[in-house]
PDB file of C-alpha atoms in Angstrom:
ATOM      1  CA  MET U   1     140.725  23.979-238.845  1.00 45.00           C
ATOM      2  CA  VAL U   2     140.728  25.876-242.609  1.00 44.00           C
ATOM      3  CA  THR U   3     138.442  24.225-244.954  1.00 46.00           C
ATOM      4  CA  HIS U   4     140.396  24.151-248.415  1.00 47.00           C
ATOM      5  CA  ILE U   5     138.330  24.265-251.228  1.00 49.00           C
ATOM      6  CA  THR U   6     139.783  23.293-254.442  1.00 50.00           C
ATOM      7  CA  THR U   7     138.266  21.320-257.267  1.00 51.00           C
ATOM      8  CA  GLN U   8     139.027  17.830-259.219  1.00 52.00           C
ATOM      9  CA  THR U   9     138.962  18.170-262.955  1.00 56.00           C
ATOM     10  CA  GLN U  10     138.536  15.338-265.160  1.00 59.00           C
ATOM     11  CA  ASN U  11     142.105  14.219-265.722  1.00 61.00           C
ATOM     12  CA  GLY U  12     142.256  14.085-261.914  1.00 65.00           C
ATOM     13  CA  ASN U  13     144.389  17.273-261.518  1.00 70.00           C
ATOM     14  CA  ILE U  14     143.603  19.861-258.594  1.00 68.00           C
ATOM     15  CA  GLN U  15     142.415  23.158-259.421  1.00 74.00           C
ATOM     16  CA  LEU U  16     144.001  26.024-256.891  1.00 71.00           C
ATOM     17  CA  SER U  17     141.056  27.709-255.331  1.00 71.00           C
ATOM     18  CA  PRO U  18     141.174  31.826-256.065  1.00 78.00           C
ATOM     19  CA  ASP U  19     140.335  32.320-252.023  1.00 79.00           C
ATOM     20  CA  LYS U  20     143.668  32.452-250.776  1.00 74.00           C
ATOM     21  CA  SER U  21     142.488  31.895-247.074  1.00 75.00           C
ATOM     22  CA  LYS U  22     141.165  28.556-248.180  1.00 73.00           C
ATOM     23  CA  ARG U  23     144.712  27.237-249.635  1.00 78.00           C
ATOM     24  CA  ILE U  24     147.051  25.053-247.541  1.00 81.00           C
ATOM     25  CA  SER U  25     149.756  26.315-245.392  1.00 79.00           C
ATOM     26  CA  PRO U  26     152.577  25.031-243.844  1.00 88.00           C
ATOM     27  CA  GLU U  27     152.425  24.286-240.482  1.00 90.00           C
ATOM     28  CA  ALA U  28     155.842  25.332-239.125  1.00 88.00           C
ATOM     29  CA  LEU U  29     158.752  27.021-240.568  1.00 91.00           C
ATOM     30  CA  CYS U  30     161.251  23.856-239.615  1.00 95.00           C
ATOM     31  CA  HIS U  31     164.929  24.712-240.484  1.00 97.00           C
ATOM     32  CA  ILE U  32     167.415  27.534-241.823  1.00 97.00           C
ATOM     33  CA  VAL U  33     170.445  26.120-244.460  1.00 97.00           C
ATOM     34  CA  LEU U  34     173.472  28.634-244.674  1.00 97.00           C
ATOM     35  CA  ARG U  35     176.401  28.565-246.950  1.00 95.00           C
ATOM     36  CA  THR U  36     179.221  29.828-246.019  1.00 95.00           C
ATOM     37  CA  THR U  37     183.225  29.412-247.249  1.00 94.00           C
ATOM     38  CA  PRO U  38     185.931  27.224-245.796  1.00 95.00           C
ATOM     39  CA  ASP U  39     187.792  29.848-244.120  1.00 95.00           C
ATOM     40  CA  ASN U  40     184.649  30.693-242.379  1.00 95.00           C
ATOM     41  CA  PHE U  41     182.995  27.294-241.779  1.00 96.00           C
ATOM     42  CA  ASP U  42     184.160  26.693-238.378  1.00 98.00           C
ATOM     43  CA  ARG U  43     183.524  30.239-237.053  1.00 97.00           C
ATOM     44  CA  MET U  44     180.236  29.694-238.179  1.00 97.00           C
ATOM     45  CA  VAL U  45     179.755  26.560-236.102  1.00 98.00           C
ATOM     46  CA  ASP U  46     180.989  28.530-232.752  1.00 98.00           C
ATOM     47  CA  PHE U  47     179.204  31.495-233.530  1.00 98.00           C
ATOM     48  CA  TYR U  48     175.523  29.835-233.731  1.00 98.00           C
ATOM     49  CA  LEU U  49     176.408  26.805-231.305  1.00 98.00           C
ATOM     50  CA  THR U  50     177.169  29.817-229.025  1.00 98.00           C
ATOM     51  CA  ILE U  51     174.437  32.712-229.760  1.00 98.00           C
ATOM     52  CA  LEU U  52     171.525  29.796-229.593  1.00 98.00           C
ATOM     53  CA  ALA U  53     172.821  27.638-226.816  1.00 97.00           C
ATOM     54  CA  GLY U  54     172.526  24.671-229.427  1.00 98.00           C
ATOM     55  CA  ARG U  55     174.152  21.274-229.824  1.00 97.00           C
ATOM     56  CA  VAL U  56     175.165  19.319-232.623  1.00 97.00           C
ATOM     57  CA  SER U  57     172.948  16.858-234.727  1.00 97.00           C
ATOM     58  CA  HIS U  58     175.399  15.710-237.433  1.00 97.00           C
ATOM     59  CA  GLN U  59     178.973  17.070-238.386  1.00 97.00           C
ATOM     60  CA  SER U  60     181.053  16.125-241.183  1.00 95.00           C
ATOM     61  CA  HIS U  61     184.003  17.557-242.861  1.00 95.00           C
ATOM     62  CA  ARG U  62     181.336  19.830-245.045  1.00 95.00           C
ATOM     63  CA  LEU U  63     178.171  19.875-243.116  1.00 97.00           C
ATOM     64  CA  CYS U  64     176.969  21.072-239.679  1.00 97.00           C
ATOM     65  CA  PHE U  65     173.518  20.534-238.428  1.00 97.00           C
ATOM     66  CA  MET U  66     172.257  21.832-235.170  1.00 98.00           C
ATOM     67  CA  THR U  67     169.285  22.447-233.077  1.00 98.00           C
ATOM     68  CA  TYR U  68     168.493  23.932-229.830  1.00 98.00           C
ATOM     69  CA  ASP U  69     165.004  22.469-228.981  1.00 97.00           C
ATOM     70  CA  TYR U  70     162.916  19.225-229.777  1.00 95.00           C
ATOM     71  CA  GLU U  71     163.640  19.367-233.512  1.00 96.00           C
ATOM     72  CA  HIS U  72     166.224  17.286-235.328  1.00 96.00           C
ATOM     73  CA  HIS U  73     167.975  20.555-236.665  1.00 97.00           C
ATOM     74  CA  ARG U  74     166.939  23.917-236.889  1.00 98.00           C
ATOM     75  CA  ILE U  75     170.349  25.405-238.801  1.00 97.00           C
ATOM     76  CA  ALA U  76     172.220  23.660-240.969  1.00 97.00           C
ATOM     77  CA  LEU U  77     175.890  24.895-242.401  1.00 97.00           C
ATOM     78  CA  ILE U  78     177.505  23.928-245.928  1.00 96.00           C
ATOM     79  CA  LYS U  79     181.124  24.203-246.527  1.00 96.00           C
ATOM     80  CA  ASP U  80     181.352  25.626-249.718  1.00 95.00           C
ATOM     81  CA  ALA U  81     184.920  26.519-251.540  1.00 94.00           C
ATOM     82  CA  THR U  82     182.585  28.128-254.331  1.00 93.00           C
ATOM     83  CA  ALA U  83     180.850  30.412-251.853  1.00 91.00           C
ATOM     84  CA  VAL U  84     181.930  34.352-252.449  1.00 88.00           C
ATOM     85  CA  PRO U  85     182.201  36.576-249.525  1.00 86.00           C
ATOM     86  CA  ARG U  86     180.324  39.520-249.495  1.00 81.00           C
ATOM     87  CA  GLU U  87     181.425  42.581-250.669  1.00 81.00           C
ATOM     88  CA  GLY U  88     180.549  46.362-250.265  1.00 74.00           C
ATOM     89  CA  ALA U  89     177.068  47.339-250.447  1.00 68.00           C
ATOM     90  CA  PRO U  90     173.836  45.558-249.444  1.00 74.00           C
ATOM     91  CA  GLN U  91     172.794  42.728-251.641  1.00 76.00           C
ATOM     92  CA  VAL U  92     169.674  41.419-252.689  1.00 80.00           C
ATOM     93  CA  GLY U  93     168.410  38.242-250.635  1.00 82.00           C
ATOM     94  CA  LEU U  94     167.761  36.988-247.137  1.00 87.00           C
ATOM     95  CA  HIS U  95     167.847  39.706-244.364  1.00 90.00           C
ATOM     96  CA  HIS U  96     167.441  38.275-241.247  1.00 95.00           C
ATOM     97  CA  VAL U  97     166.187  35.595-239.263  1.00 96.00           C
ATOM     98  CA  ALA U  98     164.025  36.111-235.651  1.00 97.00           C
ATOM     99  CA  PHE U  99     164.241  33.933-232.679  1.00 98.00           C
ATOM    100  CA  GLY U 100     161.745  34.338-229.930  1.00 97.00           C
ATOM    101  CA  PHE U 101     161.881  34.553-225.887  1.00 97.00           C
ATOM    102  CA  LYS U 102     159.009  34.343-223.915  1.00 96.00           C
ATOM    103  CA  THR U 103     159.968  36.951-221.519  1.00 97.00           C
ATOM    104  CA  LEU U 104     161.815  40.146-221.291  1.00 98.00           C
ATOM    105  CA  GLN U 105     163.890  38.409-218.373  1.00 97.00           C
ATOM    106  CA  ASP U 106     164.763  35.748-220.964  1.00 97.00           C
ATOM    107  CA  LEU U 107     166.175  38.458-223.230  1.00 97.00           C
ATOM    108  CA  ALA U 108     167.982  40.262-220.794  1.00 97.00           C
ATOM    109  CA  THR U 109     169.504  37.146-219.652  1.00 97.00           C
ATOM    110  CA  SER U 110     170.146  35.986-223.443  1.00 97.00           C
ATOM    111  CA  TYR U 111     171.808  39.182-224.112  1.00 97.00           C
ATOM    112  CA  GLU U 112     174.144  38.936-220.903  1.00 97.00           C
ATOM    113  CA  GLU U 113     175.562  35.478-221.562  1.00 97.00           C
ATOM    114  CA  LYS U 114     176.077  36.570-225.326  1.00 97.00           C
ATOM    115  CA  LYS U 115     177.989  39.526-224.068  1.00 96.00           C
ATOM    116  CA  ALA U 116     180.180  37.109-221.696  1.00 96.00           C
ATOM    117  CA  ALA U 117     180.795  35.295-224.994  1.00 96.00           C
ATOM    118  CA  GLY U 118     182.036  38.282-226.839  1.00 96.00           C
ATOM    119  CA  MET U 119     178.676  39.223-228.577  1.00 97.00           C
ATOM    120  CA  LEU U 120     177.299  42.421-228.581  1.00 98.00           C
ATOM    121  CA  PRO U 121     173.811  43.370-230.737  1.00 98.00           C
ATOM    122  CA  VAL U 122     174.367  45.702-233.636  1.00 98.00           C
ATOM    123  CA  TRP U 123     171.300  47.184-233.023  1.00 98.00           C
ATOM    124  CA  SER U 124     168.567  47.363-230.448  1.00 99.00           C
ATOM    125  CA  VAL U 125     165.269  48.433-231.322  1.00 98.00           C
ATOM    126  CA  ASN U 126     161.201  48.454-229.853  1.00 98.00           C
ATOM    127  CA  HIS U 127     159.684  47.794-232.696  1.00 98.00           C
ATOM    128  CA  GLY U 128     156.036  47.997-231.417  1.00 98.00           C
ATOM    129  CA  MET U 129     154.900  44.653-231.640  1.00 98.00           C
ATOM    130  CA  SER U 130     158.583  43.634-230.242  1.00 98.00           C
ATOM    131  CA  THR U 131     161.767  44.240-228.376  1.00 98.00           C
ATOM    132  CA  SER U 132     164.836  43.001-230.398  1.00 98.00           C
ATOM    133  CA  MET U 133     168.063  42.892-230.803  1.00 98.00           C
ATOM    134  CA  TYR U 134     170.166  42.083-233.857  1.00 98.00           C
ATOM    135  CA  TYR U 135     173.189  40.495-234.214  1.00 97.00           C
ATOM    136  CA  GLU U 136     175.668  39.372-237.453  1.00 97.00           C
ATOM    137  CA  ASP U 137     177.159  36.206-237.451  1.00 96.00           C
ATOM    138  CA  PRO U 138     180.404  35.966-238.811  1.00 95.00           C
ATOM    139  CA  ASP U 139     179.194  36.109-243.065  1.00 94.00           C
ATOM    140  CA  GLY U 140     177.341  39.188-241.949  1.00 92.00           C
ATOM    141  CA  ASN U 141     173.567  37.521-241.481  1.00 94.00           C
ATOM    142  CA  GLN U 142     171.999  39.568-239.037  1.00 95.00           C
ATOM    143  CA  LEU U 143     169.859  37.485-236.481  1.00 96.00           C
ATOM    144  CA  GLU U 144     167.275  38.747-234.441  1.00 98.00           C
ATOM    145  CA  PHE U 145     166.059  37.988-231.044  1.00 98.00           C
ATOM    146  CA  GLN U 146     163.075  39.381-229.806  1.00 98.00           C
ATOM    147  CA  VAL U 147     159.841  39.414-227.217  1.00 98.00           C
ATOM    148  CA  ASP U 148     156.545  40.062-228.416  1.00 98.00           C
ATOM    149  CA  ASN U 149     155.320  43.234-226.754  1.00 98.00           C
ATOM    150  CA  PHE U 150     151.645  42.092-226.684  1.00 98.00           C
ATOM    151  CA  ASP U 151     149.404  39.276-224.744  1.00 97.00           C
ATOM    152  CA  THR U 152     148.017  38.306-228.215  1.00 96.00           C
ATOM    153  CA  VAL U 153     148.575  38.081-232.085  1.00 95.00           C
ATOM    154  CA  PRO U 154     145.112  40.082-232.696  1.00 96.00           C
ATOM    155  CA  GLU U 155     146.755  42.941-230.829  1.00 97.00           C
ATOM    156  CA  ALA U 156     149.688  42.994-232.588  1.00 97.00           C
ATOM    157  CA  VAL U 157     147.958  42.900-235.396  1.00 96.00           C
ATOM    158  CA  ASP U 158     145.871  45.941-234.844  1.00 97.00           C
ATOM    159  CA  PHE U 159     149.117  47.830-233.644  1.00 96.00           C
ATOM    160  CA  MET U 160     150.536  47.271-237.131  1.00 96.00           C
ATOM    161  CA  ALA U 161     147.468  48.389-238.744  1.00 96.00           C
ATOM    162  CA  SER U 162     147.455  51.683-236.650  1.00 96.00           C
ATOM    163  CA  PRO U 163     148.492  55.285-237.906  1.00 96.00           C
ATOM    164  CA  GLU U 164     151.578  54.864-235.468  1.00 97.00           C
ATOM    165  CA  PHE U 165     152.832  52.282-237.539  1.00 97.00           C
ATOM    166  CA  GLU U 166     152.231  53.661-240.386  1.00 96.00           C
ATOM    167  CA  GLU U 167     154.365  56.667-239.210  1.00 97.00           C
ATOM    168  CA  ASN U 168     156.955  54.615-237.788  1.00 97.00           C
ATOM    169  CA  PRO U 169     157.606  50.912-239.048  1.00 96.00           C
ATOM    170  CA  ILE U 170     160.900  50.768-238.055  1.00 97.00           C
ATOM    171  CA  GLY U 171     160.664  51.140-233.918  1.00 98.00           C
ATOM    172  CA  VAL U 172     162.869  53.378-231.326  1.00 98.00           C
ATOM    173  CA  ASN U 173     166.703  52.133-230.453  1.00 99.00           C
ATOM    174  CA  PHE U 174     166.947  51.832-227.281  1.00 99.00           C
ATOM    175  CA  ASP U 175     170.519  50.866-225.194  1.00 99.00           C
ATOM    176  CA  PRO U 176     170.688  47.501-224.091  1.00 99.00           C
ATOM    177  CA  GLU U 177     172.271  47.974-220.789  1.00 99.00           C
ATOM    178  CA  VAL U 178     170.096  50.116-219.948  1.00 99.00           C
ATOM    179  CA  PHE U 179     167.252  47.693-220.976  1.00 99.00           C
ATOM    180  CA  VAL U 180     168.897  44.928-219.121  1.00 98.00           C
ATOM    181  CA  LYS U 181     168.886  47.412-215.627  1.00 98.00           C
ATOM    182  CA  ARG U 182     165.502  48.314-215.949  1.00 98.00           C
ATOM    183  CA  VAL U 183     164.243  44.139-216.310  1.00 98.00           C
ATOM    184  CA  LYS U 184     166.705  43.493-213.232  1.00 98.00           C
ATOM    185  CA  SER U 185     164.770  46.598-211.431  1.00 98.00           C
ATOM    186  CA  GLY U 186     161.698  45.329-210.985  1.00 97.00           C
ATOM    187  CA  GLU U 187     160.026  47.837-213.337  1.00 98.00           C
ATOM    188  CA  ASP U 188     156.540  46.964-215.109  1.00 98.00           C
ATOM    189  CA  ASP U 189     157.013  44.237-218.123  1.00 98.00           C
ATOM    190  CA  LYS U 190     154.447  47.138-219.837  1.00 98.00           C
ATOM    191  CA  SER U 191     156.221  49.800-219.392  1.00 98.00           C
ATOM    192  CA  ILE U 192     159.264  48.468-220.901  1.00 99.00           C
ATOM    193  CA  LYS U 193     157.479  47.197-223.612  1.00 99.00           C
ATOM    194  CA  ALA U 194     155.964  50.441-224.380  1.00 98.00           C
ATOM    195  CA  ARG U 195     157.202  52.015-227.350  1.00 98.00           C
ATOM    196  CA  PRO U 196     157.960  56.007-227.013  1.00 97.00           C
ATOM    197  CA  ASN U 197     156.539  58.185-229.801  1.00 96.00           C
ATOM    198  CA  ILE U 198     159.483  59.697-231.938  1.00 97.00           C
ATOM    199  CA  GLY U 199     157.428  60.822-234.915  1.00 97.00           C
ATOM    200  CA  PRO U 200     158.270  59.468-238.440  1.00 97.00           C
ATOM    201  CA  ARG U 201     160.586  57.120-239.246  1.00 96.00           C
ATOM    202  CA  ASP U 202     161.022  54.423-242.647  1.00 92.00           C
ATOM    203  CA  ARG U 203     164.527  53.342-242.059  1.00 90.00           C
ATOM    204  CA  ARG U 204     166.608  51.956-239.719  1.00 90.00           C
TER     205      ARG U 204
END
C-alpha cells in the first residue's frame, strides 16, 4: 500500500508531492469509448461482440455499451454523424488497446474462434514479454490479444531493461497457424514463449 505524501496549505489546498512514486494512481483501466460513423456503427457493434465474446449492457440508436466480464461495460461505441473516416497515412492518436489471456491454449483457442468468424490477425509477434496477435476493427483501430511470457511482472520488467530488448523492442513475427500447431502438440510453454534472437529491429 502506497503512502501518499501531500502538504495541506493554509487555504486548505493540497500541494502535490514532488515524489511521483507517492502520488495516488488509478486502481484500474475501466473502459474505452470509441466514436464511429453511422455507416460503421452496426459493423463495429458486431465486431466487438464477436472478437471479445461479449454481451450488450445497453444499446440505443446511437450508443452501445458492452462487456465481457464482471464490469458493467468495457467498450462503448458512439454513432456520430460528424465523425470522419481515417484516410491515408497513420494519424496521431491511440495506437492500440491490449487484452490479456492467461494461457497460450486460450490464445490459440481465441485465434481459432476468431478465424471461424472470418477474423484474422494483421500481425502476430512475440514481443519478448508477451506473445501477441493484433486485429483491426472496421474503423482501423488495432486490438492486441496477448499472453504474458514471464511468470512474474519483475521478470518482464527485467527483460525490458535488458540489452536484448534495447536491441529489439518490437519483437519477432510468427505464423499463427504454426503457433496453434505447437500449442496443440503439447510442446512446453516456455519453449513456445521463448523469443528468438533476430538482431536489431526498431519498427514493425
